[in-house]
Amino acid sequence: MTRLGLPRLHLSSIDSTNERAKALARAGAPHGTLVTATEQTAGRGRQGRAWTAPPGSAVLMSVLVRGLEERHAVLPLAAAVAVCAAAERTASVECAIKWPNDVWVQGRKLAGILVEGRPQEGWATVGIGLNVTTAAEAFPAELRETATSLALSSPERTPTVDGVLAALVADLGAWLDADRDEVLAAWRSRDALRGRSVRWKGGEGRAAGIDDTGALLVETSAGVQALEAGEVHLLR
Ligand code: BTN
């Protein structure tokens, strides 16, 4: 069912590929529509943050997914698993996932995912930013210690942006078709937080994996809590 990548709209510069993909979705674009850009002028991340990347250095893409009503809850998790698969196929890296869907290599963020849309209308846009050729000094100063790219993590085997995009579109197609249990198992095998001390807006505790809806389980002095959304930070 999930052939992704057609039609494809590539723009040399755009505010945000997610914004364009959502506009196309509202105008009736088909499942699989792909929007890519060389540069974004107002790229957006989770929790209202900005997403920046030097022109031509990163995969900047949004794909429209329709007809996934019952699988919507694990869509953000499936996307993270697909990003890991594509990065590992095209470069010499091992990826882990920080709940819910940040992709990390050696404790640094390689890629971020922003899923938006209208589940009640049966569609979502999956936006992915994946740093490919970014040099250390090209990251904003505040991200220099926490971000990475495939060029930095895999200097001996650095793919091109187009090579990673092709792998990613194929892996996303496969993982969006996978069973929910398969997605959960693959995600759990890459869980970067399990057993680690974490803090979130409501408290602190020890991350204990995810439940079958994708919520993060945290052991606290008051018992196990399930976090459905938001941001958690590693304490140590
Ligand atoms: C995050 O980690 O906060 C999510 C970042 C998502 C960034 C991508 S880049 C392509 C797409 N367009 C956007 O404006 N955001 C997503």
Coordinates of N, CA and C and ligand atoms in Angstrom, one line a residue:
M1 N 0.8 -1.2 0.0 CA 0.0 0.0 0.0 C 0.9 1.3 0.0
T2 N 2.0 1.2 0.7 CA 2.7 2.4 1.0 C 3.8 2.7 0.0
R3 N 3.5 3.1 -1.2 CA 4.5 3.5 -2.1 C 4.6 5.0 -1.9
L4 N 5.8 5.5 -1.5 CA 6.0 6.9 -1.2 C 6.9 7.6 -2.2
G5 N 6.7 8.9 -2.4 CA 7.7 9.6 -3.2 C 7.2 10.2 -4.4
L6 N 5.9 9.9 -4.8 CA 5.3 10.4 -6.0 C 3.9 10.9 -5.7
P7 N 3.5 12.1 -6.2 CA 4.4 13.0 -6.9 C 5.4 13.7 -5.9
R8 N 6.5 14.2 -6.6 CA 7.5 14.8 -5.7 C 7.7 16.3 -6.2
L9 N 7.7 17.1 -5.2 CA 7.9 18.6 -5.4 C 9.2 18.9 -4.7
H10 N 10.2 19.4 -5.5 CA 11.5 19.8 -4.9 C 11.6 21.3 -5.1
L11 N 11.9 22.0 -4.0 CA 12.1 23.5 -4.0 C 13.5 23.8 -3.5
S12 N 14.1 24.8 -4.2 CA 15.5 25.1 -3.8 C 15.4 25.9 -2.4
S13 N 14.3 26.6 -2.2 CA 14.1 27.3 -1.0 C 12.6 27.4 -0.6
I14 N 12.3 27.2 0.6 CA 10.9 27.2 1.0 C 10.9 27.5 2.5
D15 N 9.7 28.0 3.0 CA 9.7 28.3 4.5 C 9.8 26.9 5.2
S16 N 8.9 26.0 4.9 CA 9.0 24.7 5.7 C 8.3 23.6 4.8
T17 N 9.0 22.5 4.6 CA 8.4 21.5 3.7 C 7.1 20.9 4.4
N18 N 7.0 20.9 5.7 CA 5.8 20.5 6.4 C 4.6 21.4 6.0
E19 N 4.9 22.7 6.0 CA 3.8 23.6 5.7 C 3.3 23.3 4.3
R20 N 4.2 23.2 3.4 CA 3.8 22.9 2.0 C 3.1 21.6 1.9
A21 N 3.6 20.6 2.5 CA 2.9 19.2 2.5 C 1.5 19.3 3.1
K22 N 1.3 20.1 4.1 CA 0.0 20.2 4.7 C -1.0 20.9 3.8
A23 N -0.4 22.0 3.1 CA -1.3 22.7 2.2 C -1.7 21.8 1.0
L24 N -0.7 21.0 0.6 CA -1.1 20.0 -0.5 C -2.1 19.0 0.0
A25 N -1.9 18.5 1.2 CA -2.9 17.6 1.8 C -4.3 18.1 1.8
R26 N -4.4 19.4 2.2 CA -5.7 20.0 2.3 C -6.3 20.2 0.9
A27 N -5.4 20.3 -0.1 CA -5.9 20.5 -1.5 C -6.2 19.2 -2.2
G28 N -6.0 18.1 -1.4 CA -6.4 16.7 -2.0 C -5.2 16.0 -2.6
A29 N -4.0 16.3 -2.3 CA -2.8 15.6 -2.9 C -2.9 14.1 -2.4
P30 N -2.3 13.2 -3.2 CA -2.5 11.8 -2.9 C -1.5 11.3 -1.8
H31 N -1.8 10.2 -1.3 CA -0.9 9.5 -0.3 C 0.5 9.4 -1.0
G32 N 1.5 9.6 -0.3 CA 2.9 9.4 -0.8 C 3.5 10.7 -1.4
T33 N 2.7 11.7 -1.5 CA 3.3 13.0 -2.0 C 4.5 13.4 -1.2
L34 N 5.6 13.8 -1.9 CA 6.8 14.1 -1.2 C 7.2 15.5 -1.5
V35 N 7.6 16.3 -0.5 CA 8.1 17.6 -0.6 C 9.5 17.7 -0.1
T36 N 10.5 18.1 -0.9 CA 11.8 18.2 -0.4 C 12.3 19.6 -0.7
A37 N 13.4 20.0 0.0 CA 14.0 21.3 -0.2 C 15.5 21.3 0.0
T38 N 16.1 22.2 -0.7 CA 17.6 22.4 -0.5 C 17.8 23.2 0.8
E39 N 16.8 24.1 1.0 CA 16.9 25.1 2.2 C 15.6 25.4 2.7
Q40 N 15.4 25.5 4.0 CA 14.2 26.0 4.6 C 14.5 27.3 5.3
T41 N 13.6 28.3 5.1 CA 13.8 29.6 5.8 C 13.1 29.7 7.1
A42 N 12.1 28.8 7.3 CA 11.4 28.8 8.6 C 11.1 27.3 9.0
G43 N 12.1 26.5 9.0 CA 12.0 25.1 9.3 C 11.5 25.0 10.8
R44 N 10.6 24.0 11.0 CA 10.0 23.9 12.4 C 10.4 22.6 13.0
G45 N 10.6 22.6 14.3 CA 10.9 21.4 15.1 C 9.7 21.1 16.0
R46 N 9.9 20.1 16.9 CA 8.9 19.8 17.9 C 8.9 20.9 19.0
Q47 N 7.8 20.9 19.7 CA 7.7 21.8 20.9 C 7.9 23.3 20.5
G48 N 7.5 23.6 19.3 CA 7.6 25.0 18.8 C 9.0 25.5 18.6
R49 N 10.0 24.6 18.5 CA 11.4 25.0 18.2 C 11.6 25.2 16.7
A50 N 12.7 25.9 16.4 CA 13.1 26.1 15.0 C 14.0 24.9 14.6
W51 N 14.0 24.6 13.3 CA 14.9 23.6 12.8 C 15.8 24.3 11.7
T52 N 17.1 24.3 11.8 CA 17.9 24.9 10.8 C 18.9 24.0 10.3
A53 N 19.3 24.2 9.0 CA 20.4 23.4 8.4 C 21.0 24.2 7.3
P54 N 22.3 24.3 7.1 CA 22.9 25.0 6.0 C 22.4 24.4 4.7
P55 N 22.1 25.3 3.7 CA 21.6 24.9 2.4 C 22.3 23.6 1.8
G56 N 21.6 22.6 1.4 CA 22.2 21.5 0.7 C 22.9 20.5 1.6
S57 N 22.9 20.7 3.0 CA 23.6 19.8 3.8 C 22.8 18.7 4.5
A58 N 21.5 18.8 4.3 CA 20.6 17.9 5.1 C 19.5 17.4 4.2
V59 N 18.9 16.2 4.6 CA 17.7 15.8 4.0 C 16.6 16.6 4.7
L60 N 15.8 17.4 3.9 CA 14.7 18.1 4.5 C 13.5 17.7 3.7
M61 N 12.7 16.9 4.3 CA 11.6 16.3 3.5 C 10.3 16.2 4.4
S62 N 9.2 16.2 3.7 CA 7.9 15.9 4.3 C 7.1 15.0 3.3
V63 N 6.5 14.0 3.9 CA 5.7 13.1 3.1 C 4.3 13.0 3.6
L64 N 3.4 12.9 2.7 CA 2.0 12.9 3.1 C 1.5 11.4 3.2
V65 N 1.0 11.1 4.3 CA 0.5 9.7 4.6 C -1.0 9.7 4.8
R66 N -1.7 9.0 4.0 CA -3.2 8.9 4.1 C -3.6 7.5 4.4
G67 N -4.7 7.3 5.1 CA -5.3 6.0 5.3 C -4.6 5.2 6.3
L68 N -4.1 5.8 7.4 CA -3.4 5.1 8.4 C -4.1 5.2 9.7
E69 N -5.4 5.4 9.7 CA -6.2 5.7 10.9 C -5.7 4.9 12.1
E70 N -5.8 3.5 12.0 CA -5.5 2.7 13.2 C -4.0 2.6 13.5
R71 N -3.2 3.0 12.6 CA -1.7 3.0 12.8 C -1.2 4.4 13.2
H72 N -2.1 5.3 13.3 CA -1.6 6.7 13.5 C -0.7 6.8 14.8
A73 N -1.1 6.1 15.8 CA -0.4 6.3 17.1 C 1.1 5.9 17.0
V74 N 1.4 4.9 16.2 CA 2.8 4.5 16.1 C 3.5 5.1 14.9
L75 N 2.8 5.9 14.2 CA 3.5 6.6 13.0 C 4.8 7.3 13.4
P76 N 4.8 8.1 14.4 CA 6.0 8.8 14.8 C 7.2 7.8 15.1
L77 N 6.8 6.7 15.7 CA 7.8 5.7 16.1 C 8.3 5.0 14.9
A78 N 7.4 4.6 14.0 CA 7.8 4.0 12.7 C 8.7 4.9 11.9
A79 N 8.5 6.2 11.9 CA 9.3 7.1 11.2 C 10.7 7.1 11.7
A80 N 10.8 7.0 13.1 CA 12.2 7.0 13.7 C 12.9 5.8 13.4
V81 N 12.2 4.6 13.4 CA 12.9 3.4 13.0 C 13.4 3.4 11.6
A82 N 12.6 4.0 10.7 CA 13.0 4.1 9.3 C 14.2 5.0 9.1
V83 N 14.2 6.1 9.9 CA 15.4 7.0 9.8 C 16.7 6.2 10.2
C84 N 16.5 5.5 11.3 CA 17.7 4.7 11.7 C 18.1 3.7 10.6
A85 N 17.2 3.0 10.1 CA 17.5 2.0 9.0 C 18.2 2.7 7.8
A86 N 17.7 3.8 7.4 CA 18.3 4.5 6.2 C 19.7 5.0 6.6
A87 N 19.9 5.5 7.8 CA 21.2 6.1 8.1 C 22.2 4.9 8.2
E88 N 21.8 3.8 8.8 CA 22.7 2.7 8.9 C 23.0 2.0 7.6
R89 N 22.1 2.1 6.7 CA 22.3 1.5 5.3 C 23.3 2.3 4.5
T90 N 23.3 3.6 4.7 CA 24.0 4.5 3.9 C 25.4 5.0 4.5
A91 N 25.5 4.8 5.8 CA 26.7 5.2 6.5 C 27.1 4.2 7.5
S92 N 28.3 4.4 8.1 CA 28.8 3.5 9.1 C 28.4 4.0 10.5
V93 N 27.1 4.0 10.8 CA 26.7 4.5 12.1 C 25.7 3.5 12.8
E94 N 25.6 3.6 14.1 CA 24.6 2.8 14.8 C 23.7 3.8 15.5
C95 N 22.4 3.8 15.2 CA 21.5 4.8 15.7 C 20.7 4.3 16.9
A96 N 20.3 5.2 17.8 CA 19.4 5.0 18.9 C 18.3 6.0 18.8
I97 N 17.2 5.8 19.5 CA 16.1 6.7 19.4 C 15.8 7.2 20.8
K98 N 15.8 8.5 20.9 CA 15.3 9.2 22.2 C 13.9 9.5 22.1
W99 N 13.1 9.0 23.0 CA 11.6 9.1 23.0 C 11.2 10.6 22.7
P100 N 10.3 10.8 21.9 CA 9.6 9.8 21.1 C 10.3 9.5 19.8
N101 N 11.0 10.5 19.2 CA 11.5 10.1 17.8 C 12.7 10.9 17.4
D102 N 13.6 11.3 18.4 CA 14.8 11.9 18.0 C 15.8 10.8 17.7
V103 N 16.6 10.9 16.6 CA 17.5 9.9 16.2 C 18.9 10.3 16.6
W104 N 19.5 9.5 17.4 CA 20.9 9.9 18.0 C 21.9 8.9 17.5
V105 N 23.1 9.5 17.3 CA 24.3 8.6 17.1 C 25.3 9.0 18.2
Q106 N 25.8 8.1 18.9 CA 26.8 8.3 20.0 C 26.4 9.5 20.8
G107 N 25.1 9.5 21.3 CA 24.6 10.5 22.2 C 24.4 11.9 21.6
R108 N 24.5 12.0 20.3 CA 24.2 13.3 19.7 C 23.1 13.2 18.7
K109 N 22.4 14.3 18.5 CA 21.2 14.2 17.6 C 21.5 14.3 16.1
L110 N 21.2 13.3 15.4 CA 21.4 13.2 13.9 C 20.2 13.7 13.2
A111 N 19.0 13.4 13.7 CA 17.8 13.7 12.9 C 16.6 13.9 13.8
G112 N 15.7 14.8 13.3 CA 14.5 15.0 14.1 C 13.2 14.8 13.2
I113 N 12.1 14.5 13.8 CA 10.9 14.2 13.1 C 9.7 15.0 13.6
L114 N 9.0 15.6 12.8 CA 7.8 16.3 13.2 C 6.6 15.8 12.4
V115 N 5.7 15.1 13.1 CA 4.5 14.6 12.5 C 3.3 15.5 12.8
E116 N 2.7 15.9 11.8 CA 1.5 16.8 12.0 C 0.4 16.4 11.1
G117 N -0.8 16.9 11.3 CA -1.9 16.6 10.4 C -3.2 16.5 11.1
R118 N -4.1 15.7 10.5 CA -5.4 15.6 10.9 C -5.8 14.1 11.0
P119 N -5.5 13.5 12.1 CA -5.8 12.1 12.2 C -7.3 11.8 11.9
Q120 N -8.1 12.7 12.4 CA -9.6 12.5 12.2 C -10.0 12.5 10.8
E121 N -9.2 13.1 9.9 CA -9.4 13.1 8.5 C -8.6 12.0 7.8
G122 N -7.8 11.3 8.6 CA -7.0 10.2 8.0 C -5.7 10.5 7.4
W123 N -5.2 11.7 7.6 CA -3.9 12.0 7.0 C -2.9 12.7 8.0
A124 N -1.6 12.5 7.7 CA -0.6 13.1 8.5 C 0.6 13.5 7.6
T125 N 1.4 14.5 7.9 CA 2.6 14.7 7.2 C 3.7 14.4 8.1
V126 N 4.7 13.6 7.6 CA 5.9 13.2 8.4 C 7.0 14.0 7.8
G127 N 7.5 14.9 8.7 CA 8.6 15.8 8.3 C 9.9 15.3 8.9
I128 N 10.9 15.2 8.1 CA 12.2 14.7 8.7 C 13.3 15.6 8.3
G129 N 14.1 16.0 9.2 CA 15.4 16.7 9.0 C 16.5 15.8 9.4
L130 N 17.4 15.5 8.5 CA 18.5 14.5 8.8 C 19.8 15.2 8.3
N131 N 20.7 15.4 9.2 CA 22.0 16.1 8.9 C 22.9 15.1 8.2
V132 N 23.3 15.5 7.0 CA 24.1 14.6 6.2 C 25.6 15.1 6.1
T133 N 25.8 16.2 5.5 CA 27.2 16.7 5.3 C 27.6 17.8 6.2
T134 N 26.7 18.2 7.1 CA 27.0 19.3 8.0 C 28.3 19.2 8.7
A135 N 29.1 20.3 8.6 CA 30.4 20.3 9.4 C 30.1 20.8 10.8
A136 N 31.0 20.5 11.7 CA 30.8 20.9 13.2 C 30.5 22.4 13.3
E137 N 31.3 23.2 12.6 CA 31.2 24.6 12.8 C 30.0 25.2 12.1
A138 N 29.3 24.4 11.3 CA 28.1 24.9 10.7 C 26.9 24.8 11.6
F139 N 27.0 24.1 12.7 CA 25.8 24.0 13.6 C 25.8 25.3 14.4
P140 N 24.6 25.8 14.8 CA 24.6 27.0 15.7 C 25.4 26.6 17.0
A141 N 26.0 27.6 17.6 CA 26.9 27.4 18.7 C 26.2 26.6 19.8
E142 N 24.9 26.8 20.1 CA 24.2 26.1 21.2 C 24.0 24.7 20.9
L143 N 24.2 24.2 19.6 CA 23.9 22.8 19.2 C 25.3 22.1 19.0
R144 N 26.4 22.8 19.0 CA 27.6 22.2 18.6 C 28.1 21.0 19.4
E145 N 27.7 21.0 20.7 CA 28.0 19.8 21.5 C 27.0 18.7 21.5
T146 N 25.9 19.0 20.9 CA 24.8 18.0 21.0 C 24.3 17.4 19.7
A147 N 24.7 18.1 18.6 CA 24.2 17.6 17.3 C 25.3 16.9 16.5
T148 N 24.9 16.1 15.5 CA 25.9 15.5 14.7 C 25.3 15.4 13.2
S149 N 26.2 14.9 12.3 CA 25.8 14.7 10.9 C 26.4 13.3 10.5
L150 N 26.0 12.8 9.4 CA 26.6 11.6 8.9 C 28.1 11.8 8.6
A151 N 28.4 13.0 8.1 CA 29.8 13.3 7.8 C 30.6 13.3 9.0
L152 N 30.1 13.8 10.1 CA 30.9 13.8 11.4 C 31.0 12.4 12.0
S153 N 29.9 11.7 11.9 CA 29.8 10.4 12.6 C 30.4 9.2 11.8
S154 N 30.5 9.5 10.4 CA 30.9 8.4 9.5 C 31.8 9.0 8.5
P155 N 32.9 9.6 8.9 CA 33.8 10.3 7.9 C 34.3 9.4 6.8
E156 N 34.5 8.1 7.1 CA 35.0 7.2 6.2 C 34.0 6.8 5.1
R157 N 32.8 7.0 5.4 CA 31.7 6.6 4.5 C 30.5 7.5 4.6
T158 N 30.7 8.7 3.9 CA 29.6 9.7 4.0 C 28.8 9.7 2.7
P159 N 27.5 9.4 2.8 CA 26.7 9.4 1.6 C 26.3 10.8 1.2
T160 N 25.7 10.9 0.0 CA 25.2 12.2 -0.4 C 23.8 12.4 0.1
V161 N 23.3 13.7 0.1 CA 22.0 14.0 0.6 C 20.9 13.2 -0.3
D162 N 21.1 13.1 -1.6 CA 20.2 12.4 -2.4 C 20.2 10.9 -2.1
G163 N 21.4 10.4 -1.8 CA 21.5 8.9 -1.5 C 20.7 8.6 -0.2
V164 N 20.9 9.5 0.8 CA 20.1 9.2 2.0 C 18.6 9.4 1.8
L165 N 18.3 10.4 1.0 CA 16.8 10.6 0.8 C 16.2 9.4 0.1
A166 N 16.9 8.8 -0.9 CA 16.3 7.6 -1.6 C 16.2 6.5 -0.6
A167 N 17.2 6.2 0.2 CA 17.1 5.1 1.2 C 16.0 5.4 2.2
L168 N 15.8 6.6 2.6 CA 14.8 7.0 3.6 C 13.4 6.8 3.1
V169 N 13.2 7.2 1.8 CA 11.8 7.1 1.3 C 11.5 5.6 1.2
A170 N 12.4 4.8 0.8 CA 12.2 3.3 0.7 C 11.9 2.7 2.1
D171 N 12.8 3.1 3.1 CA 12.6 2.5 4.4 C 11.3 3.0 5.1
L172 N 11.0 4.3 4.8 CA 9.7 4.8 5.4 C 8.5 4.0 4.8
G173 N 8.6 3.7 3.6 CA 7.5 2.9 2.9 C 7.4 1.6 3.6
A174 N 8.5 0.9 3.8 CA 8.5 -0.4 4.4 C 8.0 -0.3 5.9
W175 N 8.5 0.6 6.7 CA 8.1 0.7 8.1 C 6.7 1.2 8.3
L176 N 6.2 2.0 7.4 CA 4.8 2.4 7.5 C 3.8 1.2 7.3
D177 N 4.3 0.3 6.5 CA 3.5 -0.9 6.2 C 3.6 -2.0 7.3
A178 N 4.6 -1.9 8.2 CA 4.9 -2.9 9.1 C 3.8 -3.0 10.2
D179 N 3.7 -4.2 10.8 CA 2.7 -4.4 11.9 C 3.1 -3.5 13.1
R180 N 2.1 -3.1 13.8 CA 2.3 -2.3 15.0 C 3.3 -3.0 15.9
D181 N 3.2 -4.3 16.1 CA 4.1 -5.0 17.1 C 5.5 -5.0 16.6
E182 N 5.7 -5.1 15.3 CA 7.0 -5.1 14.7 C 7.7 -3.7 14.9
V183 N 6.8 -2.6 14.7 CA 7.4 -1.3 14.9 C 7.8 -1.1 16.4
L184 N 6.9 -1.5 17.3 CA 7.2 -1.4 18.7 C 8.5 -2.1 19.1
A185 N 8.6 -3.3 18.5 CA 9.8 -4.1 18.9 C 11.1 -3.5 18.3
A186 N 11.0 -3.0 17.1 CA 12.2 -2.3 16.5 C 12.5 -1.0 17.3
W187 N 11.5 -0.3 17.7 CA 11.7 0.9 18.4 C 12.4 0.6 19.8
R188 N 11.8 -0.4 20.4 CA 12.3 -0.8 21.8 C 13.8 -1.2 21.7
S189 N 14.2 -1.9 20.6 CA 15.6 -2.4 20.5 C 16.5 -1.2 20.3
R190 N 16.0 0.0 20.1 CA 16.9 1.2 19.9 C 16.7 2.3 21.0
D191 N 16.0 1.9 22.0 CA 15.6 2.9 23.1 C 16.8 3.4 23.8
A192 N 17.1 4.7 23.6 CA 18.2 5.4 24.2 C 18.0 5.7 25.6
L193 N 16.8 5.7 26.1 CA 16.5 6.2 27.5 C 16.3 5.1 28.5
R194 N 16.0 3.9 28.0 CA 15.7 2.9 29.0 C 16.7 2.7 30.1
G195 N 16.3 2.8 31.3 CA 17.2 2.6 32.5 C 17.9 3.9 32.9
R196 N 17.7 5.0 32.2 CA 18.4 6.2 32.5 C 17.5 7.2 33.3
S197 N 18.1 8.0 34.0 CA 17.4 9.0 34.8 C 16.9 10.2 33.9
V198 N 15.7 10.5 34.0 CA 15.1 11.5 33.1 C 14.3 12.5 33.9
R199 N 14.2 13.7 33.4 CA 13.4 14.8 34.0 C 12.4 15.3 32.9
W200 N 11.2 15.6 33.3 CA 10.2 16.2 32.4 C 9.5 17.3 33.2
K201 N 8.6 18.0 32.5 CA 7.9 19.1 33.2 C 7.3 18.7 34.5
G202 N 6.8 17.5 34.6 CA 6.0 17.0 35.8 C 6.9 16.3 36.8
G203 N 8.1 16.1 36.6 CA 8.9 15.4 37.6 C 10.2 14.7 37.1
E204 N 10.6 13.7 37.9 CA 11.9 13.0 37.5 C 11.6 11.5 37.8
G205 N 12.4 10.7 37.1 CA 12.3 9.2 37.3 C 13.2 8.5 36.5
R206 N 13.0 7.1 36.4 CA 13.9 6.3 35.6 C 13.1 5.8 34.4
A207 N 13.6 6.0 33.2 CA 12.8 5.6 32.0 C 12.8 4.1 31.9
A208 N 11.6 3.6 31.6 CA 11.3 2.1 31.7 C 10.7 1.6 30.4
G209 N 11.1 2.2 29.3 CA 10.5 1.7 28.0 C 9.2 2.4 27.6
I210 N 8.6 1.9 26.5 CA 7.3 2.4 26.1 C 6.2 1.4 26.2
D211 N 5.0 1.9 26.4 CA 3.9 0.9 26.3 C 3.4 0.7 24.9
D212 N 2.3 -0.1 24.7 CA 1.9 -0.4 23.3 C 1.3 0.8 22.6
T213 N 1.0 1.9 23.3 CA 0.5 3.1 22.5 C 1.7 4.0 22.2
G214 N 2.9 3.7 22.6 CA 4.0 4.5 22.4 C 4.3 5.5 23.5
A215 N 3.5 5.5 24.6 CA 3.8 6.4 25.7 C 5.0 5.9 26.4
L216 N 5.8 6.9 27.0 CA 7.0 6.6 27.7 C 6.7 6.3 29.1
L217 N 7.2 5.1 29.6 CA 6.9 4.7 31.0 C 8.1 5.2 31.9
V218 N 7.8 5.8 33.0 CA 8.8 6.3 33.9 C 8.5 5.9 35.3
E219 N 9.5 5.2 35.9 CA 9.3 4.8 37.3 C 9.7 6.0 38.2
T220 N 8.7 6.4 39.0 CA 9.0 7.5 40.0 C 8.7 7.0 41.4
S221 N 8.9 7.8 42.4 CA 8.7 7.4 43.7 C 7.2 7.2 44.0
A222 N 6.4 7.8 43.1 CA 4.9 7.6 43.2 C 4.3 6.5 42.4
G223 N 5.2 5.7 41.7 CA 4.8 4.6 40.9 C 5.1 4.9 39.4
V224 N 4.6 4.0 38.5 CA 5.0 4.2 37.1 C 4.0 5.2 36.5
Q225 N 4.6 6.1 35.8 CA 3.8 7.1 35.0 C 4.0 6.9 33.5
A226 N 2.9 7.1 32.8 CA 3.0 7.0 31.3 C 2.9 8.4 30.7
L227 N 4.0 8.9 30.0 CA 4.0 10.2 29.4 C 3.6 10.0 27.9
E228 N 2.5 10.7 27.6 CA 2.0 10.5 26.2 C 2.6 11.5 25.2
A229 N 3.0 12.7 25.7 CA 3.6 13.7 24.8 C 4.5 14.5 25.6
G230 N 5.2 15.4 24.9 CA 6.1 16.3 25.6 C 7.6 16.0 25.4
E231 N 8.4 16.5 26.3 CA 9.8 16.4 26.1 C 10.4 15.9 27.4
V232 N 11.4 15.0 27.3 CA 12.1 14.5 28.5 C 13.6 14.8 28.3
H233 N 14.3 15.1 29.4 CA 15.7 15.4 29.3 C 16.4 14.3 30.1
L234 N 17.6 14.0 29.6 CA 18.4 13.0 30.4 C 19.0 13.8 31.6
L235 N 19.1 13.2 32.7 CA 19.7 13.8 33.9 C 21.2 13.5 34.0
R236 N 21.6 12.3 33.7 CA 23.0 12.0 33.7 C 23.2 10.8 32.8
Ligands
BTN1 C1 12.5 18.1 16.0 O1 13.5 17.3 16.3 O2 12.2 19.0 16.7 C2 11.8 17.8 14.7 C3 12.5 18.5 13.5 C4 11.8 18.2 12.2 C5 12.5 19.0 11.1 C6 12.0 18.7 9.7 S1 12.9 19.4 8.4 C7 11.7 19.0 7.3 C8 10.3 19.2 7.9 N1 10.0 20.6 7.7 C9 9.9 21.3 8.9 O3 9.6 22.5 9.0 N2 10.3 20.5 9.9 C10 10.5 19.2 9.4

